[in-house]
mmCIF file of C-alpha atoms in Angstrom:
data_model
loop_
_atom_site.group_PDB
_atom_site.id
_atom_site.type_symbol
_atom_site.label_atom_id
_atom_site.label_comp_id
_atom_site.label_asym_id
_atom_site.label_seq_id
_atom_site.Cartn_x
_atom_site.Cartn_y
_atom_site.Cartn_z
ATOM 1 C CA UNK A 1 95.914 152.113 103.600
ATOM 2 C CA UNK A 2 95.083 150.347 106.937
ATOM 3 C CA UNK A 3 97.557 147.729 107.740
ATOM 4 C CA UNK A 4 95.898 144.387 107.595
ATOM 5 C CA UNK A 5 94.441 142.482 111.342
ATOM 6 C CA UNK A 6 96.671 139.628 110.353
ATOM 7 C CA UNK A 7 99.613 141.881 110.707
ATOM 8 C CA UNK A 8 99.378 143.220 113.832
ATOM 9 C CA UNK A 9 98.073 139.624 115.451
ATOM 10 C CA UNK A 10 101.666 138.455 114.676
ATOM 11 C CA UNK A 11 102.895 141.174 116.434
ATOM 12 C CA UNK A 12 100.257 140.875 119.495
ATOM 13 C CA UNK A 13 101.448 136.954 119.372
ATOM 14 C CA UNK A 14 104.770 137.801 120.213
ATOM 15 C CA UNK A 15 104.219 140.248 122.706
ATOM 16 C CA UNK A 16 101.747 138.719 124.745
ATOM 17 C CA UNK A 17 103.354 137.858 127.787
ATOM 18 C CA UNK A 18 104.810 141.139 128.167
ATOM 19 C CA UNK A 19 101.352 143.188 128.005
ATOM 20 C CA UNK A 20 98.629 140.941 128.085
ATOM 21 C CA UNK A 21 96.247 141.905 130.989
ATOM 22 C CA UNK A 22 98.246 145.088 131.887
ATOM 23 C CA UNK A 23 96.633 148.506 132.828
ATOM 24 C CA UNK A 24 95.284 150.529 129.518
ATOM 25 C CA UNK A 25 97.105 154.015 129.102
ATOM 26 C CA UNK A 26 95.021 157.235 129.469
ATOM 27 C CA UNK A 27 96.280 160.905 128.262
ATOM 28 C CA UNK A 28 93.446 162.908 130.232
ATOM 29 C CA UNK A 29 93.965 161.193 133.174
ATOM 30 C CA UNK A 30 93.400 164.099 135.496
ATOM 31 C CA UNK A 31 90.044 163.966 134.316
ATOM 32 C CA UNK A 32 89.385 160.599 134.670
ATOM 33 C CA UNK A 33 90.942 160.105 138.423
ATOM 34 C CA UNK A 34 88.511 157.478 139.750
ATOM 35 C CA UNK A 35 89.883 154.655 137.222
ATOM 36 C CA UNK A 36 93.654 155.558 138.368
ATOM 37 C CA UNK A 37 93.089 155.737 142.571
ATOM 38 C CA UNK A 38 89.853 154.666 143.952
ATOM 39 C CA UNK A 39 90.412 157.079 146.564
ATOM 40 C CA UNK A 40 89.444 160.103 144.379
ATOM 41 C CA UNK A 41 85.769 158.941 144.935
ATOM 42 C CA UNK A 42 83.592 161.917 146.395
ATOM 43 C CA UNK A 43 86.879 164.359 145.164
ATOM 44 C CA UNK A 44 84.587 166.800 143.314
ATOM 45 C CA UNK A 45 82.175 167.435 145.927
ATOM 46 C CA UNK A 46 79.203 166.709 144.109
ATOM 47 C CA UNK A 47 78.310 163.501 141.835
ATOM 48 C CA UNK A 48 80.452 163.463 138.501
ATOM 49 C CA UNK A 49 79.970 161.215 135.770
ATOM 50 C CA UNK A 50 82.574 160.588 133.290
ATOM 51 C CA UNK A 51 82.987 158.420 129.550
ATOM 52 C CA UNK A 52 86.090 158.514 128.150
ATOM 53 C CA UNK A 53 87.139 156.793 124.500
ATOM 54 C CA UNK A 54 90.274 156.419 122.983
ATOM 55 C CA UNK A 55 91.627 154.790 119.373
ATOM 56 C CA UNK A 56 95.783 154.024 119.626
ATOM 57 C CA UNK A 57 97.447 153.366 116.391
ATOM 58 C CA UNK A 58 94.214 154.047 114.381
ATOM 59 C CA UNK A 59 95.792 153.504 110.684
ATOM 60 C CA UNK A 60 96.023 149.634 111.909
ATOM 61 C CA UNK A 61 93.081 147.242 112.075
ATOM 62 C CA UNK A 62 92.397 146.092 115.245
ATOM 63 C CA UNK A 63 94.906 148.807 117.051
ATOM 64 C CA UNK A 64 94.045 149.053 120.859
ATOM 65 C CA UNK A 65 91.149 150.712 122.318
ATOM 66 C CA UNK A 66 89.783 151.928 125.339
ATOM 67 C CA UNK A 67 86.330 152.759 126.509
ATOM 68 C CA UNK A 68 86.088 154.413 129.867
ATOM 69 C CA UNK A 69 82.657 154.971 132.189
ATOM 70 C CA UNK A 70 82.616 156.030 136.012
ATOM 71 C CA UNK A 71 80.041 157.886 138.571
ATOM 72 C CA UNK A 72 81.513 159.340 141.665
ATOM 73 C CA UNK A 73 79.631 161.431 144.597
ATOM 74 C CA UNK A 74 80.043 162.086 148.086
ATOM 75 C CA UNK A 75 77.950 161.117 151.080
ATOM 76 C CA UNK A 76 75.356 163.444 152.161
ATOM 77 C CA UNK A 77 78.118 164.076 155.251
ATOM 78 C CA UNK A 78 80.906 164.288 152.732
ATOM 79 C CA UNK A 79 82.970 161.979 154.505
ATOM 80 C CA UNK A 80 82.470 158.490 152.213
ATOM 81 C CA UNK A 81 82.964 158.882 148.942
ATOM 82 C CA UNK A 82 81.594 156.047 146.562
ATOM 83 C CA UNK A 83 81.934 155.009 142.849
ATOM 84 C CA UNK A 84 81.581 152.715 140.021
ATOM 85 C CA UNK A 85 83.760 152.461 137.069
ATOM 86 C CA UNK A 86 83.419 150.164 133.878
ATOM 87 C CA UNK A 87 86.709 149.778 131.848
ATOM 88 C CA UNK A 88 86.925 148.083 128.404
ATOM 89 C CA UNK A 89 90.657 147.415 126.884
ATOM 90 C CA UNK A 90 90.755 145.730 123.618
ATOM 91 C CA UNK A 91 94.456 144.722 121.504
ATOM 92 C CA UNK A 92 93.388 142.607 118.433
ATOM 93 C CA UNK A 93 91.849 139.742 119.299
ATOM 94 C CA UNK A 94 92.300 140.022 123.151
ATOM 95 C CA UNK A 95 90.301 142.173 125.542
ATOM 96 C CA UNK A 96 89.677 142.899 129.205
ATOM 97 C CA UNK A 97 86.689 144.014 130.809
ATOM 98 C CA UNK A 98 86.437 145.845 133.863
ATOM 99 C CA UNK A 99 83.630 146.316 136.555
ATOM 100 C CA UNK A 100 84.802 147.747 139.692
ATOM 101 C CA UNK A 101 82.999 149.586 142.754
ATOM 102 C CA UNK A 102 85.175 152.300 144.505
ATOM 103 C CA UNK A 103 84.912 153.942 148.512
ATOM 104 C CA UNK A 104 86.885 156.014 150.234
ATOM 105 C CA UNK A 105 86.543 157.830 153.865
ATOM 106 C CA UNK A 106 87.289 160.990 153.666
ATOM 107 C CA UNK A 107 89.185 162.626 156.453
ATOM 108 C CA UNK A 108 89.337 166.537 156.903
ATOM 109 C CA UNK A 109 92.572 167.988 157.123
ATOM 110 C CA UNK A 110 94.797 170.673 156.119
ATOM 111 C CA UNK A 111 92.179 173.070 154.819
ATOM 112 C CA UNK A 112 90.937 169.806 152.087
ATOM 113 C CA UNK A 113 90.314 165.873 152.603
ATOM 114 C CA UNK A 114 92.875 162.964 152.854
ATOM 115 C CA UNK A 115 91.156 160.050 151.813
ATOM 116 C CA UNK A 116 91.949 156.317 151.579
ATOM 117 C CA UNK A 117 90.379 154.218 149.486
ATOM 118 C CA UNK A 118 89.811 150.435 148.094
ATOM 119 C CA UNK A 119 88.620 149.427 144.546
ATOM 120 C CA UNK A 120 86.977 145.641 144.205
ATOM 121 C CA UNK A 121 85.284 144.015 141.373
ATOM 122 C CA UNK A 122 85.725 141.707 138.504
ATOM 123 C CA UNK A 123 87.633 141.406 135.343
ATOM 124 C CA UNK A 124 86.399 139.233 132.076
ATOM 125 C CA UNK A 125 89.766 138.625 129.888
ATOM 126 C CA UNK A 126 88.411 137.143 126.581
ATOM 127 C CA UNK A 127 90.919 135.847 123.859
ATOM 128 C CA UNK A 128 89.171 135.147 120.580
ATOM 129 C CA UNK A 129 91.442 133.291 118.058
ATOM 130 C CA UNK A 130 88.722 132.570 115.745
ATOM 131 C CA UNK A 131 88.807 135.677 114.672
ATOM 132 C CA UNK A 132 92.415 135.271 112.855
ATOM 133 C CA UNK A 133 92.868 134.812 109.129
ATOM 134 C CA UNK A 134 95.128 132.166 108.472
ATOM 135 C CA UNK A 135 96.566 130.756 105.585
ATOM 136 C CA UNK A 136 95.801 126.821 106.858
ATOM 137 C CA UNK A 137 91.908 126.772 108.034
ATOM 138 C CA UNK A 138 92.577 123.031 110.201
ATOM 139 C CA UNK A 139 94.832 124.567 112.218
ATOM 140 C CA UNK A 140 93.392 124.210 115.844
ATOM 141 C CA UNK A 141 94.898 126.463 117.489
ATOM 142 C CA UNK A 142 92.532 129.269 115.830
ATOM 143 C CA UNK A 143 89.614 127.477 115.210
ATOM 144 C CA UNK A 144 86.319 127.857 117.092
ATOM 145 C CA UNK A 145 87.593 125.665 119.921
ATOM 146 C CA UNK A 146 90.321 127.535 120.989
ATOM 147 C CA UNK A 147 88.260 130.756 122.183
ATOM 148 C CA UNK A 148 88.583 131.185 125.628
ATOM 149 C CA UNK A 149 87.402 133.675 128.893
ATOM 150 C CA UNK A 150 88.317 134.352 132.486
ATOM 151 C CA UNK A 151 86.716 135.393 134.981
ATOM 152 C CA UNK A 152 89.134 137.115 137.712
ATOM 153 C CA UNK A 153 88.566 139.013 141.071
ATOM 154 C CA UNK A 154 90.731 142.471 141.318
ATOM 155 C CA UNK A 155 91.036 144.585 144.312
ATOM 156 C CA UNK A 156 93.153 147.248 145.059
ATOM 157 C CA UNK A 157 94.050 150.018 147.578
ATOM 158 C CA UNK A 158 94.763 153.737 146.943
ATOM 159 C CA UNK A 159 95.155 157.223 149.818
ATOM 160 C CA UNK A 160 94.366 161.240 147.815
ATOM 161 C CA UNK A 161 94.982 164.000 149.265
ATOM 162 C CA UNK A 162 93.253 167.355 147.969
ATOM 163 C CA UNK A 163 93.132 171.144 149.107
ATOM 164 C CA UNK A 164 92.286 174.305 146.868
ATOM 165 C CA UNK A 165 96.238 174.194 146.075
ATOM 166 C CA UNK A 166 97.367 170.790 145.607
ATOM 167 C CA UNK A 167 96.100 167.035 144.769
ATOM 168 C CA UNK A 168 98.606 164.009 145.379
ATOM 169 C CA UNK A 169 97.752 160.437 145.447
ATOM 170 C CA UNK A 170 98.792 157.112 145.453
ATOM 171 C CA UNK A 171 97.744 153.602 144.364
ATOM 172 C CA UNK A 172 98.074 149.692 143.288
ATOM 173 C CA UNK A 173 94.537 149.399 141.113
ATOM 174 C CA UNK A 174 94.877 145.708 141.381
ATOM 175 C CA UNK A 175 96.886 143.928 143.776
ATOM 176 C CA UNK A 176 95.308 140.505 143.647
ATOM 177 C CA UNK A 177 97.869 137.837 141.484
ATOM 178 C CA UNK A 178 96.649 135.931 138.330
ATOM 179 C CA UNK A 179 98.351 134.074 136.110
ATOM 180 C CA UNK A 180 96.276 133.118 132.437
ATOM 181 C CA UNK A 181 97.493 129.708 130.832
ATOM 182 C CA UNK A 182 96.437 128.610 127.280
ATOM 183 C CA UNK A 183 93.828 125.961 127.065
ATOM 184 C CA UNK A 184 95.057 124.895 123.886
ATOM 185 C CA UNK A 185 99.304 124.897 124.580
ATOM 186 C CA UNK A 186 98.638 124.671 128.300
ATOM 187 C CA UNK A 187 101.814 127.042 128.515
ATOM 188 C CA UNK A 188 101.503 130.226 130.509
ATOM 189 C CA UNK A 189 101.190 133.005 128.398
ATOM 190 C CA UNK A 190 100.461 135.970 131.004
ATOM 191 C CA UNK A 191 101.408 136.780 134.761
ATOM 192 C CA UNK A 192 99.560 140.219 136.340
ATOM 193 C CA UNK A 193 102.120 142.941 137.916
ATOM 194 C CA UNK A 194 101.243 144.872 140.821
ATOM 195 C CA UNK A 195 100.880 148.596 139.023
ATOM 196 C CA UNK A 196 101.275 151.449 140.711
ATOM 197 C CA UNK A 197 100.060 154.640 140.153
ATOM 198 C CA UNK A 198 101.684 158.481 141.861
ATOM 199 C CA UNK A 199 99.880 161.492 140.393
ATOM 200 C CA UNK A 200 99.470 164.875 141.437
ATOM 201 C CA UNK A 201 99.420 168.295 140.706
ATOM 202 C CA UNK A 202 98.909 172.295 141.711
ATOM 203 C CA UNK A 203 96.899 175.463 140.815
ATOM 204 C CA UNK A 204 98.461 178.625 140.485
ATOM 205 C CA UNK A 205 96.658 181.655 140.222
ATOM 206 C CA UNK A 206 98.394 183.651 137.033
ATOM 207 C CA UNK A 207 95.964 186.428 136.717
ATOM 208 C CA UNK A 208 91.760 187.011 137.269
ATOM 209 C CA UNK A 209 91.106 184.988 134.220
ATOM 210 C CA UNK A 210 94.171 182.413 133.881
ATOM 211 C CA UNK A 211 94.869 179.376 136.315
ATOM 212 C CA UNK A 212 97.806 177.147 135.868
ATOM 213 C CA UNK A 213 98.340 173.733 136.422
ATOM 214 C CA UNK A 214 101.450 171.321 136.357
ATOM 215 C CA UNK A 215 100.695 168.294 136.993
ATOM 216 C CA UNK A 216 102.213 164.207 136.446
ATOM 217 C CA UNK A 217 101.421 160.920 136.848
ATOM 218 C CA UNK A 218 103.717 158.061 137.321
ATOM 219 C CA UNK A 219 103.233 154.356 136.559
ATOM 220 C CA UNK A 220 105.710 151.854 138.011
ATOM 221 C CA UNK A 221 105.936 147.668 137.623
ATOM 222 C CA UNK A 222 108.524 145.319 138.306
ATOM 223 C CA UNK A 223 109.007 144.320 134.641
ATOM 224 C CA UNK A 224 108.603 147.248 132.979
ATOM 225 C CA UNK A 225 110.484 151.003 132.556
ATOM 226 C CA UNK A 226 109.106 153.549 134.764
ATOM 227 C CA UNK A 227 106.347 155.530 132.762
ATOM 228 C CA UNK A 228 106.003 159.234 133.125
ATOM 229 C CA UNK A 229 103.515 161.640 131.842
ATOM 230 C CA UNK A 230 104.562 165.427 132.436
ATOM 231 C CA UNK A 231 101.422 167.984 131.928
ATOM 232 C CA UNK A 232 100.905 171.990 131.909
ATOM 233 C CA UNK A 233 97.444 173.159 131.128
ATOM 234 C CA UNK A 234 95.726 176.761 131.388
ATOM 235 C CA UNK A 235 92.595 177.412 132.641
ATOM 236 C CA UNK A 236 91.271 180.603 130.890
ATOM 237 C CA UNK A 237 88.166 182.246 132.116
ATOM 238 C CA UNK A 238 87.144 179.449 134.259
ATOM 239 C CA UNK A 239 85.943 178.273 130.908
ATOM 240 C CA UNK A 240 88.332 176.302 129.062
ATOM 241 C CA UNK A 241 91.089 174.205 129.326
ATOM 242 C CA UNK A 242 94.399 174.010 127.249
ATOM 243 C CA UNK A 243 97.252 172.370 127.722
ATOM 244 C CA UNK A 244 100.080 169.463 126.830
ATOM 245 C CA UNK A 245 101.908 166.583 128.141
ATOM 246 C CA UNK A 246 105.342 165.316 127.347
ATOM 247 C CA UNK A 247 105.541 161.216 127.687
ATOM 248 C CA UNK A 248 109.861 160.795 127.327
ATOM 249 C CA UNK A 249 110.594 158.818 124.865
ATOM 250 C CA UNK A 250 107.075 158.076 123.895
ATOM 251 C CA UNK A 251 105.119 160.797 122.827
ATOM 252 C CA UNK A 252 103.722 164.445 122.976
ATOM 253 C CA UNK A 253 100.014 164.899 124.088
ATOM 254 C CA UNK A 254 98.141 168.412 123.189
ATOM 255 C CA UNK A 255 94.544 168.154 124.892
ATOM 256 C CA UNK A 256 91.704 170.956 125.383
ATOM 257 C CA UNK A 257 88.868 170.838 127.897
ATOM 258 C CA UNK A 258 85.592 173.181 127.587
ATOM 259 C CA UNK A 259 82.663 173.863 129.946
ATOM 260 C CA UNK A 260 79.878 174.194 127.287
ATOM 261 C CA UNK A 261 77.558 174.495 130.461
ATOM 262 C CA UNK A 262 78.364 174.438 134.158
ATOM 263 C CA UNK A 263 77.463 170.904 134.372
ATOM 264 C CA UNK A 264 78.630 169.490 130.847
ATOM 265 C CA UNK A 265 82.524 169.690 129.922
ATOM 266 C CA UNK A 266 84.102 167.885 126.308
ATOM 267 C CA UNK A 267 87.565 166.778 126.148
ATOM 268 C CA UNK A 268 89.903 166.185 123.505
ATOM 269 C CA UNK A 269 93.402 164.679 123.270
ATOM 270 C CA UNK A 270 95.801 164.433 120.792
ATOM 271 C CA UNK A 271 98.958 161.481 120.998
ATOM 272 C CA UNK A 272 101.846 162.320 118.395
ATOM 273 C CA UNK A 273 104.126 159.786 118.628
ATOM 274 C CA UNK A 274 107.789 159.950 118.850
ATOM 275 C CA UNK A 275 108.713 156.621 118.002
ATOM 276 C CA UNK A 276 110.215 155.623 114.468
ATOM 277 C CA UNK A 277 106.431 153.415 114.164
ATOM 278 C CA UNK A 278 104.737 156.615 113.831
ATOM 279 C CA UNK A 279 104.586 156.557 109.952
ATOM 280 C CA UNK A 280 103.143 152.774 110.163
ATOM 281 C CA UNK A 281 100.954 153.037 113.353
ATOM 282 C CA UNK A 282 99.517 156.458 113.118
ATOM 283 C CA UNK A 283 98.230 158.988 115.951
ATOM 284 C CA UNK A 284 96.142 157.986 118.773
ATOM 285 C CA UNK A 285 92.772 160.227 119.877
ATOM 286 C CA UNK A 286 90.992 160.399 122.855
ATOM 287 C CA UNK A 287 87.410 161.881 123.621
ATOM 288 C CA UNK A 288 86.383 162.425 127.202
ATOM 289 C CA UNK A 289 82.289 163.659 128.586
ATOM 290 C CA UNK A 290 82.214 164.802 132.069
ATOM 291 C CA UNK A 291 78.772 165.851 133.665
ATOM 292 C CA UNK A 292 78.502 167.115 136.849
ATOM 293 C CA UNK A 293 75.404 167.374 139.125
ATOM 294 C CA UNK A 294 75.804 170.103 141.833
ATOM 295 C CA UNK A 295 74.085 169.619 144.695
ATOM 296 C CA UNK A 296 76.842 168.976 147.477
ATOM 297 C CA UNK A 297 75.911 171.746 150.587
ATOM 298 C CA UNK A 298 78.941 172.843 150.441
ATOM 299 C CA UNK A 299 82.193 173.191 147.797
ATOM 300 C CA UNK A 300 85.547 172.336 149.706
ATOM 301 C CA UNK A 301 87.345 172.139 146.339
ATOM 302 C CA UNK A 302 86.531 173.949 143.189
ATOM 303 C CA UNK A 303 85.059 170.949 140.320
ATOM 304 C CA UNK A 304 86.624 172.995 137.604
ATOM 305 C CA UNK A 305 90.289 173.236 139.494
ATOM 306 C CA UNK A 306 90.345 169.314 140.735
#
């Protein structure tokens, strides 16, 4: 039995200053790069397209949700790399939309590229409290009125650097300051943190047909605990994927990637929860769609490796 919207609004009520506008959480993020560090743009040599979708706490109505879309490629010269992302975060009654354009200069070195990189665009933060049940229908504050949207600018830097052996990167998705006040309380009910973002990772070469890869990525904020996602996949046969990651405290993640042809691959994650909510909340999935169109002249990093 789904736990009603009405119960998890009081709890998004309460905790909206602590989360509201903050950066959605992804468990295949190193397949889904560009939304992390803009500088990633142009990283797979040839033009990738990726859609990602993921359902947290699915045995409540209205749990958060993420939908995912970006399009990377390289210059003809491989040394820009440009992209587009679209990134849609919805909690309840709140979302945020995302629309961001990506570059980043590539500069050869060290057998790969080190690239730097800027992300700039808009974000639409919508808050619709008509949407509540309540138990008095005058009450104002969730009547038709009291919807409200916000239109914000968000830019943000980001460096990647990437050789057969090694990726590690660096970045601050959104570094511009906004603060959101209530139209209805006029109290301030959410202040942006700068977030930033250290990932990385490295191949190892087990045997012909098996490739390893640790990887982690690490989000930091001034108001919040440091987060940390710690991965080990396989790569069997240059075919398929399989691997976990270990979230302390938070969670376990078991996730599978397959090449069903050399330009389609199909993702899958798996969140088990940790925490003592797990019973009430439920699991979290995530589905990820990569294509990739190969017509770079030349392949300085393997797609399926990076």
């Amino acid at each position: 039995m789904k736990v009603r919207l009405l119960h998890i609004v009081l709890l998004i009520v309460l905790a909206l200053p602590a989360f509201a506008q903050q950066d959605p959480m992804y468990s295949q993020y190193m397949f889904n790069r560009l939304v992390l560090n803009p500088a990633y743009a142009g990283a797979r040599a040839q033009m990738s397209v990726v859609a990602l979708a993921r359902r947290q706490w699915i045995d409540i109505e209205g749990g958060p949700r993420s939908e995912t879309f970006s399009v990377h490629t390289p210059t003809a010269d491989e040394r820009h790399g440009l992209g587009f992302t679209v990134v849609n975060d919805r909690v309840g009654f709140t979302s945020n939309t995302s629309v961001a354009f990506n570059y980043a200069y590539r500069i050869p070195m060290g057998g790969g590229n080190l690239a730097l990189g800027l992300n700039f665009g808009m974000n639409s933060y919508w808050v619709r409290l008509s949407e509540v049940a309540t138990w008095d229908p005058g009450d104002n504050a969730f009547n038709n009125g009291a919807d409200f949207q916000r239109w914000q600018f968000v830019a943000g830097p980001g460096v990647y650097f990437q050789n057969q052996q090694f990726y590690l990167g660096a970045s601050a998705p959104n570094i511009v300051p906004h603060r959101l006040y209530d139209p209805f309380y006029e109290e301030l009910i959410s202040a942006d943190r700068v977030h930033y973002v250290f990932l990385g990772g490295v191949m190892l070469k087990l045997s012909r047909n098996i490739d390893f890869r640790p990887s982690f990525t690490l989000r930091a904020t001034r108001t919040a605990p440091l987060g940390v996602d710690l991965s080990a996949a396989f790569l069997l046969k240059d075919r398929l994927w399989v691997g976990a990651s270990f979230r302390p405290g938070n969670a376990w993640v078991f996730m599978t990637e397959i090449f069903l042809t050399k330009m389609i691959r199909l993702g899958y994650a798996y969140d088990y929860s940790l925490t003592e909510a797990r019973s009430l909340f439920g699991n979290t999935h995530e589905l990820m769609l990569g294509i990739d169109f190969g017509f770079a002249r030349t392949k300085i990093i393997s797609p399926k490796l990076f």
